[in-house]
JSON list of C-alpha atoms in Angstrom, two decimals:
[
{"chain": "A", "resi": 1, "resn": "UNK", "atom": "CA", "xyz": [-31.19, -27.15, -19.10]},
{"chain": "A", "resi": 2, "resn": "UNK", "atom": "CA", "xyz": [-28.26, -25.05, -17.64]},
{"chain": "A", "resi": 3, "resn": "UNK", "atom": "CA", "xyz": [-29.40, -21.50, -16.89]},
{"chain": "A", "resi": 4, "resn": "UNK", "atom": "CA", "xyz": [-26.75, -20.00, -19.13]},
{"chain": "A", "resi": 5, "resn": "UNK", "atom": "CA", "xyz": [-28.89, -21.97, -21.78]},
{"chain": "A", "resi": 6, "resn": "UNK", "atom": "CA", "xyz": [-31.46, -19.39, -21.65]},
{"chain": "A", "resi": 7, "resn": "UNK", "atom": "CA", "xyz": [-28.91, -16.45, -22.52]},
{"chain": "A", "resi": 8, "resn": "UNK", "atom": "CA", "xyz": [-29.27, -15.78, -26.37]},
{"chain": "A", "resi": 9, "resn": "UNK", "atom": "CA", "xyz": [-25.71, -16.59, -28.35]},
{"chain": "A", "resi": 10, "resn": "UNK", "atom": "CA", "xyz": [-24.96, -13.10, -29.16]},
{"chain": "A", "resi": 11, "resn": "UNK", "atom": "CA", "xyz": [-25.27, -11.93, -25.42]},
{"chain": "A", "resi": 12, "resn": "UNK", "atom": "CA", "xyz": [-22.68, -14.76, -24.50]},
{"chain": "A", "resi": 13, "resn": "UNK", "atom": "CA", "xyz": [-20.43, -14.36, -27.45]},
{"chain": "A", "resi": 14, "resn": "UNK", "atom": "CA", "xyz": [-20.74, -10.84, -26.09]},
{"chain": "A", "resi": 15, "resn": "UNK", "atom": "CA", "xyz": [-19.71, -10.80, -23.00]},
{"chain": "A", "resi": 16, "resn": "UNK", "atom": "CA", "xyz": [-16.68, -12.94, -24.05]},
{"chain": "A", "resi": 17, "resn": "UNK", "atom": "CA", "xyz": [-15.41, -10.16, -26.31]},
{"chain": "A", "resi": 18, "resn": "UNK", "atom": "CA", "xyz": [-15.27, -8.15, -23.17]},
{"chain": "A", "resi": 19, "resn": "UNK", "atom": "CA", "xyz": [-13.54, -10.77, -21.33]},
{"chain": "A", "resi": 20, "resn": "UNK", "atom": "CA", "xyz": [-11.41, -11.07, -24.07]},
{"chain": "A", "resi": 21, "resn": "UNK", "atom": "CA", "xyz": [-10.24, -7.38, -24.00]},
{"chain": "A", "resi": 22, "resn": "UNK", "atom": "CA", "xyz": [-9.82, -7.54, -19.93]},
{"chain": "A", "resi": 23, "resn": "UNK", "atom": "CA", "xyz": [-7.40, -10.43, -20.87]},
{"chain": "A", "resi": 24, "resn": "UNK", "atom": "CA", "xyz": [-5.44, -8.48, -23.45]},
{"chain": "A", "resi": 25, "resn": "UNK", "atom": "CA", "xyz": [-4.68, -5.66, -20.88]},
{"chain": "A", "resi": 26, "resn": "UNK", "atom": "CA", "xyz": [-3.90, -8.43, -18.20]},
{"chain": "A", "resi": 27, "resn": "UNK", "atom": "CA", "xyz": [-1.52, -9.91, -19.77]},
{"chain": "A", "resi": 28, "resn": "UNK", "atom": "CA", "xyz": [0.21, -6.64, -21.34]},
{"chain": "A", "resi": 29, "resn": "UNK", "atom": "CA", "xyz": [0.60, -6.00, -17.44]},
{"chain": "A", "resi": 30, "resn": "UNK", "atom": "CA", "xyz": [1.46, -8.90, -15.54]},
{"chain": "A", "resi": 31, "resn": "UNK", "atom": "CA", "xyz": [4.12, -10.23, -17.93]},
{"chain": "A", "resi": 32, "resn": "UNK", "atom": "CA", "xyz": [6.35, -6.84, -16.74]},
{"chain": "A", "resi": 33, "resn": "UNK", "atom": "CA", "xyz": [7.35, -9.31, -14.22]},
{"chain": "A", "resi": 34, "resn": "UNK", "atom": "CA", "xyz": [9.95, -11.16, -16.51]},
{"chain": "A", "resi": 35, "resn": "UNK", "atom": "CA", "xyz": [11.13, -7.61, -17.70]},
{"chain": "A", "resi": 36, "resn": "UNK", "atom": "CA", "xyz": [10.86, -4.05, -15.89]},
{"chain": "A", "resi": 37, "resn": "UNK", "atom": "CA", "xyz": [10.23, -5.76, -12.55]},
{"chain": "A", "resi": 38, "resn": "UNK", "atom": "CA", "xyz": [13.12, -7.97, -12.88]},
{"chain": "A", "resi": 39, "resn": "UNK", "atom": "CA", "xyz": [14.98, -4.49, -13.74]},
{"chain": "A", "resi": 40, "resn": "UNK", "atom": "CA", "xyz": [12.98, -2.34, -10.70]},
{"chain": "A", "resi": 41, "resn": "UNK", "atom": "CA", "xyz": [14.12, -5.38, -8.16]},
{"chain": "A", "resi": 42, "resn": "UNK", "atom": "CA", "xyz": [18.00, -5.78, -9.52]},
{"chain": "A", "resi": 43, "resn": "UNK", "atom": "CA", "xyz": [18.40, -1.85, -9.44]},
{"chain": "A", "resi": 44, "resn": "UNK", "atom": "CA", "xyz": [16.52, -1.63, -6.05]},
{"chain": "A", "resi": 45, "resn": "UNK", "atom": "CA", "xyz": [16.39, -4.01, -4.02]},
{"chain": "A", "resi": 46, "resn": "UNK", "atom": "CA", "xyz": [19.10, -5.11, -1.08]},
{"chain": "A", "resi": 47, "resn": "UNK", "atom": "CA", "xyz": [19.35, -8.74, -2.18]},
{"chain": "A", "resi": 48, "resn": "UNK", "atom": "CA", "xyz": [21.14, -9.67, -4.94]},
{"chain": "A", "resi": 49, "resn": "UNK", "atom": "CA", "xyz": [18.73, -11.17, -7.81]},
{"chain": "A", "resi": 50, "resn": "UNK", "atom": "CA", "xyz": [19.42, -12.75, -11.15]},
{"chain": "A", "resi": 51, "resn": "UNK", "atom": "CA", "xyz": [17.96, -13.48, -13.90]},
{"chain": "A", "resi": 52, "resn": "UNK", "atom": "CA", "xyz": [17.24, -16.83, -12.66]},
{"chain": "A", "resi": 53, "resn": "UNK", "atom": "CA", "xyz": [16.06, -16.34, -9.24]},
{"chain": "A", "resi": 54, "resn": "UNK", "atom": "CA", "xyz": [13.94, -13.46, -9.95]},
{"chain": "A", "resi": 55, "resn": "UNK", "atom": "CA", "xyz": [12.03, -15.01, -13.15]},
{"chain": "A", "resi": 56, "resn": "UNK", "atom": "CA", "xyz": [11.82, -18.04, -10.36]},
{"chain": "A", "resi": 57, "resn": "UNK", "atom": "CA", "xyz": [9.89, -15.73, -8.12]},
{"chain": "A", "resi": 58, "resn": "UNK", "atom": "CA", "xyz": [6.42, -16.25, -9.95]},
{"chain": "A", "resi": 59, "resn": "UNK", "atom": "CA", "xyz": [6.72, -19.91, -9.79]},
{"chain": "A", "resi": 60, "resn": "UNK", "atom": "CA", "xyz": [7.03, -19.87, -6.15]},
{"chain": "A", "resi": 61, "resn": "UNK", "atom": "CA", "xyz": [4.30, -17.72, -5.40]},
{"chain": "A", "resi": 62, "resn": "UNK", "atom": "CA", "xyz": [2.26, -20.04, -7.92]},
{"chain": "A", "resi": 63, "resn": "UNK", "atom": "CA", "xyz": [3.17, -22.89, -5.27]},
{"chain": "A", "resi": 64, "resn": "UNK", "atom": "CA", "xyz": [2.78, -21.31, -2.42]},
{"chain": "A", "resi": 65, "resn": "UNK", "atom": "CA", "xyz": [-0.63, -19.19, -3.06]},
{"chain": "A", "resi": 66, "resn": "UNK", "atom": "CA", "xyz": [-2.66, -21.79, -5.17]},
{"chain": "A", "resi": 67, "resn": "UNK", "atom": "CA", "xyz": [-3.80, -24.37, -2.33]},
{"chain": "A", "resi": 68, "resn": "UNK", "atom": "CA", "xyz": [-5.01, -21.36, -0.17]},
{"chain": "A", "resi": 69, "resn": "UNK", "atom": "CA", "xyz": [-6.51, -19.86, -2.74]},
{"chain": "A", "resi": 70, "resn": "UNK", "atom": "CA", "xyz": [-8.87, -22.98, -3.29]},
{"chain": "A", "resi": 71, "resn": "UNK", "atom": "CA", "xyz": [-9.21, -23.33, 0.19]},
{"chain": "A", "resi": 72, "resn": "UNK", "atom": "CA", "xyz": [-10.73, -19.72, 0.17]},
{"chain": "A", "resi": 73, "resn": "UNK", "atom": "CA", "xyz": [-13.05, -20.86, -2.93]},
{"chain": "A", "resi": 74, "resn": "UNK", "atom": "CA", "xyz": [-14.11, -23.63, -1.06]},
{"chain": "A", "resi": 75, "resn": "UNK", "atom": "CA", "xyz": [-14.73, -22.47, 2.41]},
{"chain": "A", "resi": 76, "resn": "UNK", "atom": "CA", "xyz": [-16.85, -19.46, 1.07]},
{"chain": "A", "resi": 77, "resn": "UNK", "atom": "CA", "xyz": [-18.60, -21.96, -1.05]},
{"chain": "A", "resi": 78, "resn": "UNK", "atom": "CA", "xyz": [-19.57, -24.45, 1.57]},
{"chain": "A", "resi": 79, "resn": "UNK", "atom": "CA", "xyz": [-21.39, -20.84, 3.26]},
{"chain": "A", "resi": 80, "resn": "UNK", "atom": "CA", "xyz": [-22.77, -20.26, -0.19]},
{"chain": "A", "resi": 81, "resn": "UNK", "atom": "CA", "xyz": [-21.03, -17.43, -0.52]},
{"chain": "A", "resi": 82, "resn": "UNK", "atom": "CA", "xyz": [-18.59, -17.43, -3.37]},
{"chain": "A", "resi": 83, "resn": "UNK", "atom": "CA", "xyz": [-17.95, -15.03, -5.62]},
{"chain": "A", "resi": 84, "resn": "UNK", "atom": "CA", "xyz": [-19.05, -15.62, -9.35]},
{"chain": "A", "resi": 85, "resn": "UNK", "atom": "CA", "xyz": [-16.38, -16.30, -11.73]},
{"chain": "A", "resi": 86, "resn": "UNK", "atom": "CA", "xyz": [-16.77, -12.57, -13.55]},
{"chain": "A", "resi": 87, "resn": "UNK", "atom": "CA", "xyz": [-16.32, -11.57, -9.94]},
{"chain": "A", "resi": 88, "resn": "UNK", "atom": "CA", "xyz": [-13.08, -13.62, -9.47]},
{"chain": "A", "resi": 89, "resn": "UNK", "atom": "CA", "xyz": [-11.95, -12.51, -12.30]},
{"chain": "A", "resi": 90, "resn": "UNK", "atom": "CA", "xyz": [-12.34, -8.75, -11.18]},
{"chain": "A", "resi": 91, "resn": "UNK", "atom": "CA", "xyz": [-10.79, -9.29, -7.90]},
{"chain": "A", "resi": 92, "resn": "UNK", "atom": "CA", "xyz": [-7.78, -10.63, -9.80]},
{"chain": "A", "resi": 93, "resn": "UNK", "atom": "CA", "xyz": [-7.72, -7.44, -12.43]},
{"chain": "A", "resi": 94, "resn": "UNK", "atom": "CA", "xyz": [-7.70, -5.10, -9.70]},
{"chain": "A", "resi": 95, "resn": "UNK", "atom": "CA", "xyz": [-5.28, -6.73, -7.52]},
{"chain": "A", "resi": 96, "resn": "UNK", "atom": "CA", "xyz": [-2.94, -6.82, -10.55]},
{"chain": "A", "resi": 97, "resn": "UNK", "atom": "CA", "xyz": [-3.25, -2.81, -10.59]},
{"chain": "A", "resi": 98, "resn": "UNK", "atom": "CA", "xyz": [-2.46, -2.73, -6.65]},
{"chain": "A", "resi": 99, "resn": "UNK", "atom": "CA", "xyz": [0.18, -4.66, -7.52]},
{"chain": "A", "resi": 100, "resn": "UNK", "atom": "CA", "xyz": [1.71, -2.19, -9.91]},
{"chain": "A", "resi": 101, "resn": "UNK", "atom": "CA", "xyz": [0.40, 0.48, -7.13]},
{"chain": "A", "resi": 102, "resn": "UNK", "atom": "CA", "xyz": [2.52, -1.30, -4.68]},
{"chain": "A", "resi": 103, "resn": "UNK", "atom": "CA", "xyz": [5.59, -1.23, -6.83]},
{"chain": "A", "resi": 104, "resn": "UNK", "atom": "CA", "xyz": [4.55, 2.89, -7.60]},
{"chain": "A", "resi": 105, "resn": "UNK", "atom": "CA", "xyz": [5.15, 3.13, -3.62]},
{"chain": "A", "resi": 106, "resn": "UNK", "atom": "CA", "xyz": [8.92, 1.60, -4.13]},
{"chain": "A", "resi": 107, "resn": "UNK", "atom": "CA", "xyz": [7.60, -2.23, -3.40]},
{"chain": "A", "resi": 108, "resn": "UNK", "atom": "CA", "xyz": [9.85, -4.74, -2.26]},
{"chain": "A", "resi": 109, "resn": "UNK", "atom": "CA", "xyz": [9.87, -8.26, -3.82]},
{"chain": "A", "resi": 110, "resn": "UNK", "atom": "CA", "xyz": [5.79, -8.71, -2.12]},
{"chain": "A", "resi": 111, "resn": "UNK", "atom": "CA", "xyz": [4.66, -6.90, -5.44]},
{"chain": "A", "resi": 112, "resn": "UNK", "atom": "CA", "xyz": [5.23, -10.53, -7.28]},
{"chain": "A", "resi": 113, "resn": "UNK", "atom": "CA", "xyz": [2.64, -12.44, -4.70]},
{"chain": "A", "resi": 114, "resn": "UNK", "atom": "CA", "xyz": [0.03, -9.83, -4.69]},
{"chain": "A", "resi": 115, "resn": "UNK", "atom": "CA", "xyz": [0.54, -10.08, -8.81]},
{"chain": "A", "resi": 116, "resn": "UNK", "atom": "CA", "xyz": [0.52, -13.43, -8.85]},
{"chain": "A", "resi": 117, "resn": "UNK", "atom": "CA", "xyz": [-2.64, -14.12, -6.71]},
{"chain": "A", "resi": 118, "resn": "UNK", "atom": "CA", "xyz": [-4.18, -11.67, -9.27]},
{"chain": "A", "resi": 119, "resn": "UNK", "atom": "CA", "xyz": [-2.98, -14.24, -12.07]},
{"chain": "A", "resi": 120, "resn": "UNK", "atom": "CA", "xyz": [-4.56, -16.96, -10.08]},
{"chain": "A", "resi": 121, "resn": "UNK", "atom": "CA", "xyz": [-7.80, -15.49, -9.93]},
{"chain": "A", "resi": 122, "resn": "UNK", "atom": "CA", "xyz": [-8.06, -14.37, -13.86]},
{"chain": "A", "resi": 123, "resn": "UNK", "atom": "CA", "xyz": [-6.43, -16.93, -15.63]},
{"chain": "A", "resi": 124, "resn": "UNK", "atom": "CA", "xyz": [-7.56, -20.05, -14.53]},
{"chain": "A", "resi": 125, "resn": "UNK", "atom": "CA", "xyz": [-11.03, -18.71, -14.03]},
{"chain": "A", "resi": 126, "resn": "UNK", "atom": "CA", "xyz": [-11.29, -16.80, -17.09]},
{"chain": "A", "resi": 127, "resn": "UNK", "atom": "CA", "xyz": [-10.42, -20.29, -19.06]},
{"chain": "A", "resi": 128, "resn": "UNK", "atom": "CA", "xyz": [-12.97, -21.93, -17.40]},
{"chain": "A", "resi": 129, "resn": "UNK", "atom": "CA", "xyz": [-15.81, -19.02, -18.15]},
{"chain": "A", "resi": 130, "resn": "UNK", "atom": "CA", "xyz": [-14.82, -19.33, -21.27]},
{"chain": "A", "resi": 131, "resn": "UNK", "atom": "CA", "xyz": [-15.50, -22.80, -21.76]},
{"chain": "A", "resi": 132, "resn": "UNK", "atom": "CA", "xyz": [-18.90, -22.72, -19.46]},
{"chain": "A", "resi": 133, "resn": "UNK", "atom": "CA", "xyz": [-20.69, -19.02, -21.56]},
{"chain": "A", "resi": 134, "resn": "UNK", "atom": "CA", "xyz": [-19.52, -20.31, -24.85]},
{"chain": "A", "resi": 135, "resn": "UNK", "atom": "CA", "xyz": [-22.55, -21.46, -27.08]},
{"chain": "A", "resi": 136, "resn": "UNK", "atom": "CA", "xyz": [-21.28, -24.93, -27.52]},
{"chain": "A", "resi": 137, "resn": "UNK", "atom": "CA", "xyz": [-20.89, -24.47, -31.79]},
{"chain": "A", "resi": 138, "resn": "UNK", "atom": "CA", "xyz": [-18.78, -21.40, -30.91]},
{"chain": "A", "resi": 139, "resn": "UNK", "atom": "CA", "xyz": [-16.79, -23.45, -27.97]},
{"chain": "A", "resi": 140, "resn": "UNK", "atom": "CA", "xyz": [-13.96, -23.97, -30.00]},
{"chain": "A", "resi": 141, "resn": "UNK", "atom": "CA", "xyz": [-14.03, -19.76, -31.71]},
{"chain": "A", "resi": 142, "resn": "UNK", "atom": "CA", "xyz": [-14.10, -18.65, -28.03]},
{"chain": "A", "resi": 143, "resn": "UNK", "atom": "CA", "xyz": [-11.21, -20.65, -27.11]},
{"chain": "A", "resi": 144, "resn": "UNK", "atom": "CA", "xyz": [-8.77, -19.69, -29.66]},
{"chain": "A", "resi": 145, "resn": "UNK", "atom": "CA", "xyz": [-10.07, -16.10, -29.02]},
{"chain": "A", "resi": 146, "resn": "UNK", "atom": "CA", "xyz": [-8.96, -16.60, -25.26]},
{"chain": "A", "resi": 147, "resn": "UNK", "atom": "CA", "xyz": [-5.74, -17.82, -26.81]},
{"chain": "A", "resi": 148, "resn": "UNK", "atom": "CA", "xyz": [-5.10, -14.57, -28.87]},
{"chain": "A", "resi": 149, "resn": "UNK", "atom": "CA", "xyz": [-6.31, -12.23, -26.54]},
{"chain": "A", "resi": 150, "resn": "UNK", "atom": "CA", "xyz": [-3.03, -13.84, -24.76]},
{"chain": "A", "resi": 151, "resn": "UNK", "atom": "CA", "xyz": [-0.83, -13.48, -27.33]},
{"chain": "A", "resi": 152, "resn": "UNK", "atom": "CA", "xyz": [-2.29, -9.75, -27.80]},
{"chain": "A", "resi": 153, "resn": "UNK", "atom": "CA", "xyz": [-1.44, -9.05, -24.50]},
{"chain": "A", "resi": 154, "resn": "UNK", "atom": "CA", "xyz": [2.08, -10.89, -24.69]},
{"chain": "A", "resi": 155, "resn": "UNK", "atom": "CA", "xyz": [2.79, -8.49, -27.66]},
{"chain": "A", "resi": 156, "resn": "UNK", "atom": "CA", "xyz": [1.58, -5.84, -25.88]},
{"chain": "A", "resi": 157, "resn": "UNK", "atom": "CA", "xyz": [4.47, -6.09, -22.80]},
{"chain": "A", "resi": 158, "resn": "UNK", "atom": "CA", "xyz": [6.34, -4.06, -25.85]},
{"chain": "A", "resi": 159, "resn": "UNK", "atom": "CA", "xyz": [4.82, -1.10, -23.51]},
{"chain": "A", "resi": 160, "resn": "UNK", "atom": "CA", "xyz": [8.16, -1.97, -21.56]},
{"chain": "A", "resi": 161, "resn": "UNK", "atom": "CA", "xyz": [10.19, 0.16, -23.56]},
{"chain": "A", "resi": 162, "resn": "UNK", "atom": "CA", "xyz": [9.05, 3.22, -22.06]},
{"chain": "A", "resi": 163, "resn": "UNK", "atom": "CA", "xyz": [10.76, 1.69, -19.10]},
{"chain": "A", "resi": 164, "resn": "UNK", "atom": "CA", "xyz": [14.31, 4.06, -19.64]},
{"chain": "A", "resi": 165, "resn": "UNK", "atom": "CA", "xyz": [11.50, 6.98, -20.51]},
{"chain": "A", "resi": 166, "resn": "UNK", "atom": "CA", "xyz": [9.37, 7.33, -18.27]},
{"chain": "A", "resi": 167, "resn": "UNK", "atom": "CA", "xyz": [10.05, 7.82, -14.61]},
{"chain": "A", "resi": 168, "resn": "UNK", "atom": "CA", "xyz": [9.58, 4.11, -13.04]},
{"chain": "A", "resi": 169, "resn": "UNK", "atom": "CA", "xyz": [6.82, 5.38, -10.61]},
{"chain": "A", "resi": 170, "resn": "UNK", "atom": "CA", "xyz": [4.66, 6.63, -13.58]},
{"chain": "A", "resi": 171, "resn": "UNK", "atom": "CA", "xyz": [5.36, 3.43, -15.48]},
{"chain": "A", "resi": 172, "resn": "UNK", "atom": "CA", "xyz": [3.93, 1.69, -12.52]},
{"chain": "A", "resi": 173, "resn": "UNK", "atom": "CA", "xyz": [1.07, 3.96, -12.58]},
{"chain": "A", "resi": 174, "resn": "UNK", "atom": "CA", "xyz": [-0.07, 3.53, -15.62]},
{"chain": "A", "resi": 175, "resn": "UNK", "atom": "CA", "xyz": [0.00, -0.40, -15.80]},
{"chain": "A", "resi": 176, "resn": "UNK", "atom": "CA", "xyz": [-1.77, -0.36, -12.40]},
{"chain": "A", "resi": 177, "resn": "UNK", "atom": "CA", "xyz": [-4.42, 2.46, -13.99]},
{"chain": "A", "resi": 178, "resn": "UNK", "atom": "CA", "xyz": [-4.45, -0.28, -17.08]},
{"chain": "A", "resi": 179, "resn": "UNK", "atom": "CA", "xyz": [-4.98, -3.11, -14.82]},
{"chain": "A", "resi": 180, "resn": "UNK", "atom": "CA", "xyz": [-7.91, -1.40, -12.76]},
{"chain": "A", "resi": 181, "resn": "UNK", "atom": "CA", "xyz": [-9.65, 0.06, -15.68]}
]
């Protein structure tokens, strides 16, 4: 028997609802980065960036950030020290703010990595809670509410029209505020 046997259904489905919500704001936040970043890093930024190069920017940092990443898991492991996947998960929710932070303090194209570490510490691990605190005849509800709580927060990057609005700093700030929150 797993310890998070012991936790009654309601307290897990519970705490999934939560997770659920974190997600929706998440995602609401960090997929600005195919649409007022792209804008903030074409209108200010020295190098010239496309549509194609800058929506390629992600990707790279994907590459480039993942292997350390589980090198860091697995070091702090090996000391018993890792952090527990909630934790992960809150590391990567508050670097997304700093990320929008970074960007409110005219950011160069480094806002993307520290955004995209943040992905790689929610996503993934927020999947993977999902599948471990999920009473096994709710396993498949949980899921699919992972899945909308996505698609919430992809309906929710709408918040980018306030992009010609608002002044681009307090746009940042209040994704970043979102994020943290």
């Amino acid at each position: 028997v797993q310890p998070i046997d012991t936790v009654p259904d309601w307290k897990r489905v519970s705490a999934l609802v939560v997770i659920f919500i974190i997600v929706i704001v998440f995602w609401m936040v960090f997929h600005q980065n195919s649409i007022t970043l792209t804008y903030w890093a074409n209108d200010n930024t020295d190098w010239n960036v496309t549509g194609v190069i800058s929506n390629a920017i992600n990707p790279i940092w994907v590459l480039l950030l993942t292997f350390p990443l589980v090198g860091l898991w697995s070091w702090l492991d090996r000391r018993g020290r890792e952090p527990s996947t909630p934790t992960k998960m809150m590391f990567g929710m508050c670097l997304t703010g700093l990320s929008f932070y970074l960007m409110y303090f005219a950011g160069k194209a480094g806002g993307y990595g520290v955004i995209t570490l943040g992905e790689l510490m929610l996503s993934p691990m927020g999947l993977s809670l999902v599948s471990k605190v999920a009473p096994i005849r709710w396993r498949g509800i949980m899921m699919g509410g992972w899945f909308v709580a996505t698609a919430i927060g992809n309906k929710l990057t709408a918040i980018g029209v306030f992009w010609d609005d608002w002044l681009h700093s307090t746009f940042f700030a209040v994704l970043g505020t979102c994020a943290i929150v």
